[in-house]
mmCIF file of C-alpha atoms and ligand atoms in Angstrom:
data_model
loop_
_atom_site.group_PDB
_atom_site.id
_atom_site.type_symbol
_atom_site.label_atom_id
_atom_site.label_comp_id
_atom_site.label_asym_id
_atom_site.label_seq_id
_atom_site.Cartn_x
_atom_site.Cartn_y
_atom_site.Cartn_z
ATOM 1 C CA MET A 1 123.979 252.268 -71.409
ATOM 2 C CA LEU A 2 126.194 249.268 -71.035
ATOM 3 C CA LEU A 3 129.256 251.531 -71.818
ATOM 4 C CA ILE A 4 128.231 254.211 -69.291
ATOM 5 C CA ALA A 5 127.655 251.595 -66.542
ATOM 6 C CA VAL A 6 131.256 250.630 -66.962
ATOM 7 C CA ILE A 7 132.955 254.130 -67.249
ATOM 8 C CA LEU A 8 131.152 255.665 -64.381
ATOM 9 C CA PRO A 9 132.600 253.607 -61.416
ATOM 10 C CA LEU A 10 136.152 254.119 -62.852
ATOM 11 C CA SER A 11 135.910 257.907 -63.371
ATOM 12 C CA CYS A 12 134.709 258.109 -59.762
ATOM 13 C CA SER A 13 137.315 255.973 -58.292
ATOM 14 C CA HIS A 14 140.067 258.625 -57.391
ATOM 15 C CA PRO A 15 142.755 257.167 -55.004
ATOM 16 C CA LYS A 16 142.023 258.380 -51.586
ATOM 17 C CA THR A 17 144.713 260.479 -49.730
ATOM 18 C CA PRO A 18 145.807 258.675 -46.770
ATOM 19 C CA ASN A 19 144.297 260.214 -43.645
ATOM 20 C CA SER A 20 146.360 260.312 -40.554
ATOM 21 C CA ALA A 21 143.374 259.189 -38.569
ATOM 22 C CA THR A 22 143.305 255.957 -40.464
ATOM 23 C CA ARG A 23 147.090 254.951 -39.504
ATOM 24 C CA SER A 24 148.026 252.887 -36.615
ATOM 25 C CA PRO A 25 150.597 254.928 -34.480
ATOM 26 C CA SER A 26 151.539 251.807 -32.564
ATOM 27 C CA VAL A 27 152.895 250.366 -35.843
ATOM 28 C CA VAL A 28 154.308 253.202 -37.657
ATOM 29 C CA THR A 29 156.323 254.798 -34.795
ATOM 30 C CA ARG A 30 158.169 251.747 -33.693
ATOM 31 C CA ASN A 31 161.850 251.992 -34.134
ATOM 32 C CA ALA A 32 163.126 249.216 -36.344
ATOM 33 C CA LEU A 33 166.404 248.815 -34.585
ATOM 34 C CA GLN A 34 164.839 248.893 -31.205
ATOM 35 C CA PHE A 35 162.384 246.437 -32.292
ATOM 36 C CA SER A 36 164.957 244.067 -33.710
ATOM 37 C CA GLN A 37 167.128 244.293 -30.443
ATOM 38 C CA GLU A 38 164.284 243.666 -28.214
ATOM 39 C CA SER A 39 163.364 240.491 -30.179
ATOM 40 C CA ILE A 40 166.880 239.157 -29.903
ATOM 41 C CA SER A 41 167.246 240.087 -26.207
ATOM 42 C CA ALA A 42 164.053 238.021 -25.415
ATOM 43 C CA THR A 43 165.609 234.903 -26.556
ATOM 44 C CA THR A 44 167.609 232.566 -24.477
ATOM 45 C CA PRO A 45 170.794 231.121 -25.983
ATOM 46 C CA GLU A 46 170.099 227.444 -26.843
ATOM 47 C CA LEU A 47 173.254 226.052 -25.074
ATOM 48 C CA SER A 48 173.245 228.369 -22.264
ATOM 49 C CA TRP A 49 174.351 226.803 -18.928
ATOM 50 C CA ASN A 50 171.380 228.658 -17.300
ATOM 51 C CA LYS A 51 169.126 226.732 -19.516
ATOM 52 C CA SER A 52 170.742 223.385 -18.921
ATOM 53 C CA ALA A 53 171.142 224.074 -15.187
ATOM 54 C CA LYS A 54 168.741 221.251 -14.378
ATOM 55 C CA THR A 55 171.435 218.830 -15.157
ATOM 56 C CA THR A 56 174.268 218.423 -12.655
ATOM 57 C CA ASP A 57 176.737 217.249 -15.249
ATOM 58 C CA PHE A 58 178.739 220.436 -15.702
ATOM 59 C CA ARG A 59 181.688 218.702 -17.376
ATOM 60 C CA ASN A 60 179.459 217.123 -19.769
ATOM 61 C CA TRP A 61 177.820 220.409 -20.710
ATOM 62 C CA GLN A 62 181.160 222.056 -20.921
ATOM 63 C CA LYS A 63 182.469 219.480 -23.433
ATOM 64 C CA ASN A 64 179.288 219.835 -25.694
ATOM 65 C CA ALA A 65 179.505 223.681 -25.329
ATOM 66 C CA ARG A 66 183.118 223.817 -26.489
ATOM 67 C CA THR A 67 182.279 221.542 -29.469
ATOM 68 C CA LYS A 68 179.530 223.975 -30.481
ATOM 69 C CA PHE A 69 181.732 226.921 -29.833
ATOM 70 C CA LEU A 70 184.290 225.792 -32.373
ATOM 71 C CA GLU A 71 181.563 224.823 -34.764
ATOM 72 C CA VAL A 72 179.899 228.332 -34.573
ATOM 73 C CA LEU A 73 183.398 230.000 -34.901
ATOM 74 C CA ASN A 74 184.006 227.778 -37.946
ATOM 75 C CA TYR A 75 187.440 227.317 -36.310
ATOM 76 C CA GLU A 76 190.350 226.159 -38.332
ATOM 77 C CA ALA A 77 193.705 225.844 -36.636
ATOM 78 C CA HIS A 78 196.599 227.232 -38.618
ATOM 79 C CA VAL A 79 198.719 224.520 -40.421
ATOM 80 C CA MET A 80 201.723 223.887 -38.115
ATOM 81 C CA THR A 81 204.923 225.296 -39.875
ATOM 82 C CA ASP A 82 208.467 226.361 -38.816
ATOM 83 C CA PHE A 83 207.954 229.644 -36.823
ATOM 84 C CA ARG A 84 210.804 231.240 -38.753
ATOM 85 C CA VAL A 85 211.548 233.639 -36.005
ATOM 86 C CA GLU A 86 213.792 236.584 -36.925
ATOM 87 C CA VAL A 87 214.962 239.267 -34.518
ATOM 88 C CA LEU A 88 214.449 242.695 -35.997
ATOM 89 C CA GLN A 89 215.523 245.008 -33.257
ATOM 90 C CA THR A 90 216.894 244.733 -29.669
ATOM 91 C CA VAL A 91 216.465 247.572 -27.049
ATOM 92 C CA GLN A 92 218.157 247.269 -23.747
ATOM 93 C CA PHE A 93 216.356 248.428 -20.465
ATOM 94 C CA LYS A 94 217.768 248.365 -17.017
ATOM 95 C CA ASP A 95 216.549 244.912 -15.987
ATOM 96 C CA PHE A 96 215.175 243.518 -19.233
ATOM 97 C CA VAL A 97 215.577 243.263 -23.001
ATOM 98 C CA ARG A 98 212.876 243.998 -25.486
ATOM 99 C CA GLN A 99 213.280 242.402 -28.924
ATOM 100 C CA GLU A 100 211.009 242.991 -31.915
ATOM 101 C CA ILE A 101 210.546 239.671 -33.722
ATOM 102 C CA SER A 102 208.643 238.440 -36.738
ATOM 103 C CA TYR A 103 207.304 234.973 -36.717
ATOM 104 C CA GLN A 104 205.186 232.820 -38.891
ATOM 105 C CA LEU A 105 201.498 232.327 -37.984
ATOM 106 C CA GLU A 106 200.559 230.292 -40.987
ATOM 107 C CA PRO A 107 202.267 229.356 -44.356
ATOM 108 C CA GLY A 108 203.159 232.636 -46.154
ATOM 109 C CA PHE A 109 202.082 235.033 -43.356
ATOM 110 C CA LYS A 110 204.149 236.591 -40.563
ATOM 111 C CA THR A 111 203.555 239.072 -37.968
ATOM 112 C CA THR A 112 205.759 240.984 -35.519
ATOM 113 C CA ALA A 113 205.659 241.036 -31.757
ATOM 114 C CA PHE A 114 207.565 242.557 -28.918
ATOM 115 C CA VAL A 115 209.327 239.835 -26.663
ATOM 116 C CA TYR A 116 210.440 241.020 -23.362
ATOM 117 C CA ARG A 117 212.849 238.917 -21.244
ATOM 118 C CA PRO A 118 214.447 239.571 -17.931
ATOM 119 C CA LYS A 119 218.337 240.049 -18.060
ATOM 120 C CA ASP A 120 218.630 237.622 -15.056
ATOM 121 C CA VAL A 121 216.801 234.662 -16.291
ATOM 122 C CA SER A 122 216.682 233.116 -12.931
ATOM 123 C CA LYS A 123 214.192 235.815 -11.743
ATOM 124 C CA THR A 124 211.688 235.091 -14.615
ATOM 125 C CA GLN A 125 208.146 234.666 -13.108
ATOM 126 C CA GLY A 126 206.456 233.120 -15.965
ATOM 127 C CA ALA A 127 205.343 234.108 -19.451
ATOM 128 C CA ILE A 128 202.401 236.115 -20.647
ATOM 129 C CA LEU A 129 200.815 236.286 -24.067
ATOM 130 C CA LEU A 130 199.387 239.719 -24.078
ATOM 131 C CA TRP A 131 196.900 241.193 -26.785
ATOM 132 C CA HIS A 132 196.483 244.826 -27.252
ATOM 133 C CA GLY A 133 192.891 246.351 -27.679
ATOM 134 C CA HIS A 134 191.438 248.188 -30.637
ATOM 135 C CA SER A 135 194.333 250.505 -31.201
ATOM 136 C CA HIS A 136 196.046 251.479 -34.360
ATOM 137 C CA GLY A 137 199.356 251.236 -32.280
ATOM 138 C CA GLY A 138 199.032 247.554 -32.054
ATOM 139 C CA LYS A 139 201.933 246.138 -29.949
ATOM 140 C CA LYS A 140 203.390 249.681 -29.542
ATOM 141 C CA ALA A 141 200.244 250.583 -27.481
ATOM 142 C CA VAL A 142 200.862 247.867 -24.859
ATOM 143 C CA ALA A 143 204.785 248.831 -24.938
ATOM 144 C CA GLY A 144 204.049 252.528 -23.988
ATOM 145 C CA ILE A 145 205.950 253.793 -26.901
ATOM 146 C CA PRO A 146 205.026 257.339 -27.736
ATOM 147 C CA PRO A 147 202.272 258.592 -28.293
ATOM 148 C CA PHE A 148 200.870 255.515 -26.335
ATOM 149 C CA VAL A 149 202.548 256.514 -23.112
ATOM 150 C CA GLN A 150 201.557 255.038 -19.855
ATOM 151 C CA GLU A 151 199.993 258.002 -18.323
ATOM 152 C CA LYS A 152 197.694 258.594 -21.244
ATOM 153 C CA ASP A 153 196.956 255.526 -23.239
ATOM 154 C CA GLN A 154 194.400 253.018 -21.996
ATOM 155 C CA HIS A 155 196.773 250.167 -22.402
ATOM 156 C CA ARG A 156 198.941 251.805 -19.364
ATOM 157 C CA ALA A 157 202.130 250.328 -21.104
ATOM 158 C CA ALA A 158 200.953 246.961 -19.845
ATOM 159 C CA ALA A 159 203.671 244.788 -21.460
ATOM 160 C CA HIS A 160 206.384 247.171 -20.290
ATOM 161 C CA GLN A 161 205.059 246.865 -16.778
ATOM 162 C CA LEU A 162 204.788 242.976 -16.769
ATOM 163 C CA ALA A 163 208.431 243.085 -17.941
ATOM 164 C CA GLN A 164 209.502 245.202 -15.025
ATOM 165 C CA ALA A 165 207.946 242.596 -12.828
ATOM 166 C CA ASN A 166 210.192 240.023 -14.361
ATOM 167 C CA TYR A 167 207.706 238.332 -16.709
ATOM 168 C CA PHE A 168 208.597 237.054 -20.103
ATOM 169 C CA VAL A 169 206.165 238.792 -22.250
ATOM 170 C CA VAL A 170 205.100 238.283 -25.938
ATOM 171 C CA ALA A 171 203.003 241.111 -27.311
ATOM 172 C CA PRO A 172 202.143 240.657 -30.958
ATOM 173 C CA ASP A 173 200.405 242.773 -33.521
ATOM 174 C CA MET A 174 196.995 241.551 -34.151
ATOM 175 C CA ARG A 175 196.355 241.292 -37.954
ATOM 176 C CA THR A 176 195.884 244.574 -39.684
ATOM 177 C CA PHE A 177 196.877 246.461 -36.498
ATOM 178 C CA GLY A 178 200.172 248.095 -35.797
ATOM 179 C CA ASP A 179 202.829 246.973 -38.290
ATOM 180 C CA SER A 180 200.587 244.250 -39.551
ATOM 181 C CA GLY A 181 198.664 246.431 -42.123
ATOM 182 C CA VAL A 182 196.963 249.737 -42.353
ATOM 183 C CA TYR A 183 194.472 250.573 -39.553
ATOM 184 C CA LEU A 184 191.007 250.117 -40.593
ATOM 185 C CA GLN A 185 191.897 247.469 -43.229
ATOM 186 C CA HIS A 186 190.741 245.205 -40.457
ATOM 187 C CA VAL A 187 187.161 246.234 -41.451
ATOM 188 C CA ILE A 188 187.810 244.948 -45.007
ATOM 189 C CA ALA A 189 189.444 241.899 -43.688
ATOM 190 C CA SER A 190 186.517 241.384 -41.266
ATOM 191 C CA GLY A 191 184.003 241.717 -44.038
ATOM 192 C CA SER A 192 185.943 239.407 -46.420
ATOM 193 C CA ALA A 193 185.976 236.707 -43.544
ATOM 194 C CA LEU A 194 182.285 236.936 -43.004
ATOM 195 C CA MET A 195 181.772 236.255 -46.766
ATOM 196 C CA THR A 196 183.687 232.920 -46.401
ATOM 197 C CA GLY A 197 181.431 231.934 -43.591
ATOM 198 C CA ARG A 198 183.949 232.728 -40.794
ATOM 199 C CA SER A 199 184.792 235.765 -38.807
ATOM 200 C CA ILE A 200 188.113 237.374 -38.066
ATOM 201 C CA VAL A 201 187.506 236.594 -34.422
ATOM 202 C CA ALA A 202 188.265 232.874 -35.393
ATOM 203 C CA THR A 203 191.471 233.966 -37.134
ATOM 204 C CA TYR A 204 192.464 235.977 -34.095
ATOM 205 C CA ILE A 205 191.956 232.912 -31.829
ATOM 206 C CA ALA A 206 194.079 230.728 -34.169
ATOM 207 C CA ASP A 207 196.705 233.360 -34.004
ATOM 208 C CA SER A 208 196.774 233.321 -30.233
ATOM 209 C CA VAL A 209 196.954 229.485 -30.143
ATOM 210 C CA ARG A 210 199.793 229.627 -32.539
ATOM 211 C CA THR A 211 201.592 232.298 -30.434
ATOM 212 C CA PHE A 212 200.990 230.230 -27.429
ATOM 213 C CA ASP A 213 202.695 227.345 -29.397
ATOM 214 C CA LEU A 214 205.634 229.855 -30.032
ATOM 215 C CA ILE A 215 206.150 230.437 -26.346
ATOM 216 C CA VAL A 216 206.088 226.759 -25.497
ATOM 217 C CA ARG A 217 207.894 225.327 -28.432
ATOM 218 C CA HIS A 218 210.373 227.883 -29.431
ATOM 219 C CA TYR A 219 210.919 229.688 -26.188
ATOM 220 C CA GLY A 220 210.702 226.583 -24.062
ATOM 221 C CA PHE A 221 208.073 227.275 -21.363
ATOM 222 C CA ARG A 222 205.743 224.704 -20.009
ATOM 223 C CA ALA A 223 202.049 225.362 -20.620
ATOM 224 C CA ASN A 224 201.166 225.937 -17.146
ATOM 225 C CA GLN A 225 203.790 228.620 -16.890
ATOM 226 C CA VAL A 226 201.961 230.699 -19.547
ATOM 227 C CA GLY A 227 199.269 233.067 -19.065
ATOM 228 C CA VAL A 228 197.008 234.797 -21.692
ATOM 229 C CA ALA A 229 195.715 238.457 -21.178
ATOM 230 C CA GLY A 230 194.233 241.324 -23.087
ATOM 231 C CA LEU A 231 192.280 244.520 -22.956
ATOM 232 C CA SER A 232 188.974 245.026 -24.799
ATOM 233 C CA LEU A 233 189.303 243.444 -28.291
ATOM 234 C CA GLY A 234 192.401 241.688 -26.875
ATOM 235 C CA ALA A 235 190.457 240.460 -23.946
ATOM 236 C CA GLN A 236 188.063 238.857 -26.368
ATOM 237 C CA VAL A 237 190.937 237.014 -28.003
ATOM 238 C CA ALA A 238 192.329 235.962 -24.609
ATOM 239 C CA MET A 239 188.977 234.769 -23.184
ATOM 240 C CA PHE A 240 187.942 232.857 -26.385
ATOM 241 C CA HIS A 241 191.354 231.346 -26.675
ATOM 242 C CA ALA A 242 191.240 230.172 -23.030
ATOM 243 C CA ALA A 243 187.633 228.783 -23.541
ATOM 244 C CA MET A 244 188.675 226.487 -26.283
ATOM 245 C CA ASP A 245 192.221 225.567 -25.290
ATOM 246 C CA GLU A 246 192.748 223.729 -22.073
ATOM 247 C CA ARG A 247 196.349 224.354 -22.029
ATOM 248 C CA VAL A 248 195.789 227.991 -20.820
ATOM 249 C CA ALA A 249 196.338 227.784 -16.956
ATOM 250 C CA ALA A 250 195.347 231.454 -16.236
ATOM 251 C CA VAL A 251 193.641 234.251 -18.169
ATOM 252 C CA VAL A 252 193.252 237.907 -17.469
ATOM 253 C CA VAL A 253 190.286 239.518 -19.235
ATOM 254 C CA GLN A 254 190.011 243.316 -18.846
ATOM 255 C CA GLY A 255 187.355 245.656 -20.100
ATOM 256 C CA PHE A 256 185.278 243.138 -21.919
ATOM 257 C CA LEU A 257 182.920 241.215 -19.606
ATOM 258 C CA SER A 258 179.377 242.227 -20.336
ATOM 259 C CA SER A 259 176.320 240.668 -21.798
ATOM 260 C CA TYR A 260 175.840 240.353 -25.691
ATOM 261 C CA ARG A 261 172.110 240.684 -25.224
ATOM 262 C CA GLY A 262 172.542 243.857 -23.089
ATOM 263 C CA ARG A 263 174.870 246.769 -24.145
ATOM 264 C CA PHE A 264 176.508 245.009 -26.938
ATOM 265 C CA LEU A 265 173.229 244.951 -29.110
ATOM 266 C CA THR A 266 172.257 248.417 -28.274
ATOM 267 C CA SER A 267 175.487 250.106 -29.147
ATOM 268 C CA GLN A 268 177.885 250.311 -32.176
ATOM 269 C CA HIS A 269 180.791 247.980 -32.348
ATOM 270 C CA ASP A 270 183.201 247.368 -34.858
ATOM 271 C CA ILE A 271 182.661 244.553 -37.375
ATOM 272 C CA CYS A 272 185.699 242.793 -36.194
ATOM 273 C CA GLN A 273 183.878 241.814 -32.983
ATOM 274 C CA TYR A 274 180.902 239.786 -34.528
ATOM 275 C CA VAL A 275 180.632 236.154 -34.922
ATOM 276 C CA PRO A 276 177.708 234.866 -37.105
ATOM 277 C CA GLY A 277 175.197 232.894 -35.078
ATOM 278 C CA LEU A 278 177.136 233.098 -31.739
ATOM 279 C CA ILE A 279 174.438 234.508 -29.552
ATOM 280 C CA ARG A 280 172.031 231.945 -30.799
ATOM 281 C CA TRP A 281 173.920 229.486 -28.631
ATOM 282 C CA PHE A 282 175.753 231.367 -26.006
ATOM 283 C CA ASP A 283 176.126 234.445 -24.126
ATOM 284 C CA LYS A 284 179.493 235.709 -22.793
ATOM 285 C CA ALA A 285 179.015 233.862 -19.352
ATOM 286 C CA ASP A 286 178.684 230.614 -21.165
ATOM 287 C CA ILE A 287 181.972 231.195 -22.798
ATOM 288 C CA GLY A 288 183.517 232.050 -19.466
ATOM 289 C CA LEU A 289 182.236 228.729 -18.085
ATOM 290 C CA MET A 290 184.177 226.882 -20.734
ATOM 291 C CA ILE A 291 187.225 228.041 -18.958
ATOM 292 C CA ALA A 292 186.299 226.508 -15.511
ATOM 293 C CA PRO A 293 188.098 225.370 -13.344
ATOM 294 C CA ARG A 294 191.041 227.179 -14.766
ATOM 295 C CA ALA A 295 191.972 230.538 -13.274
ATOM 296 C CA ALA A 296 190.152 233.504 -14.871
ATOM 297 C CA LEU A 297 190.265 237.045 -13.672
ATOM 298 C CA TYR A 298 187.691 239.624 -15.127
ATOM 299 C CA VAL A 299 188.488 243.308 -14.518
ATOM 300 C CA SER A 300 185.761 245.924 -15.075
ATOM 301 C CA GLY A 301 185.773 249.702 -14.615
ATOM 302 C CA GLU A 302 182.978 251.655 -12.975
ATOM 303 C CA LYS A 303 183.297 254.313 -15.685
ATOM 304 C CA ASP A 304 183.550 251.930 -18.646
ATOM 305 C CA GLN A 305 180.826 252.978 -21.055
ATOM 306 C CA MET A 306 181.264 250.237 -23.562
ATOM 307 C CA PHE A 307 181.256 247.345 -21.065
ATOM 308 C CA PRO A 308 179.140 248.440 -18.201
ATOM 309 C CA VAL A 309 180.205 246.991 -14.739
ATOM 310 C CA SER A 310 176.412 246.180 -13.922
ATOM 311 C CA GLU A 311 176.454 243.622 -16.889
ATOM 312 C CA ALA A 312 179.908 242.371 -15.877
ATOM 313 C CA ILE A 313 178.465 241.690 -12.440
ATOM 314 C CA SER A 314 175.410 239.676 -13.683
ATOM 315 C CA GLU A 315 177.537 237.857 -16.186
ATOM 316 C CA PHE A 316 180.103 236.965 -13.465
ATOM 317 C CA GLU A 317 177.387 235.535 -11.171
ATOM 318 C CA ASN A 318 176.618 233.132 -13.889
ATOM 319 C CA ILE A 319 180.280 232.267 -14.390
ATOM 320 C CA PHE A 320 180.820 231.937 -10.595
ATOM 321 C CA ARG A 321 178.025 229.379 -10.323
ATOM 322 C CA GLY A 322 179.717 227.107 -12.851
ATOM 323 C CA TYR A 323 183.070 227.471 -10.803
ATOM 324 C CA SER A 324 181.201 226.478 -7.630
ATOM 325 C CA LEU A 325 179.989 223.190 -9.292
ATOM 326 C CA SER A 326 183.557 222.544 -10.147
ATOM 327 C CA ASN A 327 184.620 223.306 -6.599
ATOM 328 C CA SER A 328 186.956 225.937 -7.935
ATOM 329 C CA GLN A 329 185.505 229.156 -6.554
ATOM 330 C CA THR A 330 188.981 230.661 -5.846
ATOM 331 C CA SER A 331 189.770 230.348 -9.537
ATOM 332 C CA ALA A 332 187.317 232.991 -10.772
ATOM 333 C CA LEU A 333 187.268 236.691 -9.680
ATOM 334 C CA LEU A 334 185.667 239.841 -10.805
ATOM 335 C CA GLU A 335 187.720 242.893 -9.817
ATOM 336 C CA ARG A 336 186.056 246.305 -10.199
ATOM 337 C CA HIS A 337 188.084 249.644 -10.357
ATOM 338 C CA ASN A 338 186.979 253.204 -10.247
ATOM 339 C CA GLY A 339 188.474 253.879 -13.716
ATOM 340 C CA ALA A 340 187.265 253.854 -17.219
ATOM 341 C CA HIS A 341 188.053 251.363 -20.098
ATOM 342 C CA SER A 342 191.669 250.796 -19.081
ATOM 343 C CA TRP A 343 194.337 248.205 -18.167
ATOM 344 C CA GLN A 344 194.977 247.620 -14.403
ATOM 345 C CA HIS A 345 198.454 246.387 -13.950
ATOM 346 C CA LYS A 346 198.301 245.387 -10.255
ATOM 347 C CA ALA A 347 195.198 243.196 -10.638
ATOM 348 C CA ALA A 348 196.795 241.193 -13.533
ATOM 349 C CA LEU A 349 200.288 240.846 -11.736
ATOM 350 C CA GLN A 350 198.795 239.474 -8.587
ATOM 351 C CA TRP A 351 196.641 237.026 -10.592
ATOM 352 C CA PHE A 352 199.537 235.628 -12.476
ATOM 353 C CA ASN A 353 201.692 235.516 -9.571
ATOM 354 C CA LYS A 354 199.176 233.319 -7.769
ATOM 355 C CA HIS A 355 198.107 231.116 -10.563
ATOM 356 C CA LEU A 356 201.128 230.536 -12.944
ATOM 357 C CA GLU A 357 203.720 227.909 -12.219
ATOM 358 C CA LYS A 358 207.081 229.470 -11.768
ATOM 359 C CA PRO A 359 209.727 228.228 -14.257
HETATM 360 ZN ZN1 ZN B 1 187.617 246.573 -35.543
#
């Protein structure tokens, strides 16, 4: 009897087939990515100026924010070495010369750049460090070299146009772009950097700082004669460089201003744009505020799908508030255009003409 008493319950215990009526649709139908993004978007950056806005000490916030920014980037400046500049090629144009050079960014590593200089040195308006966007052409894309011709490519031959306006321009190949590797190797390089606790963004900024040094120390410009600019990925480099390097007197950021908590989180971006932990502390407006009161122009296209103009406006409103606190409202501007994700030459030229000291 005892044996039967034990067996019976077991033989009767068939697993029940899940019945849809017993499932909770509110749990099982939730999209995991959407849930994750909404959770992050609901947070406020811990060091956001908006959160700290009760204090009137903007400069103090800025100092602390910059320190945290470098900490989050895990920023390491490259060891200073001889630039070891070599001229690889010289091409003559009517009013300027374009040289292709190689120069050392850190011990054992060189990249190449186009350097434009007016033939009549007395006409030089200033110097511009120009970063290309996410293009396999690298420096060739901003130079307008086929197939990256001005009429078709989003860079609109930016370097060439600035050279025509008598600017001394240095347009390097970002690491793994152009002649600095094979396109898409930067995905591997970016992943490798993350495994070391850094991101390739920090390396790009260190490269930008080093190239700024090249313009000052090798080519002899004073820092307040040198502007930094870029489109898209290049704009990220320019903006982040200006945020942490007070030597940058004027920056032009095109096709990049938006919110990390907005479109960035809801769309696919390449791994080379991510910085571990960054949005825990800041959104983009806070990085823009680190540049105040220095001159910063943001350019945004009405048809830019990746960096929507609506987000550029809301981020810029926060940036402008900080510039107002520094009594430097005329040093920050958001310029909108009717186009898509593309370089706007006239806006950049007017900004640098106004804000860079003439040699
Ligand atoms: Zn990438």
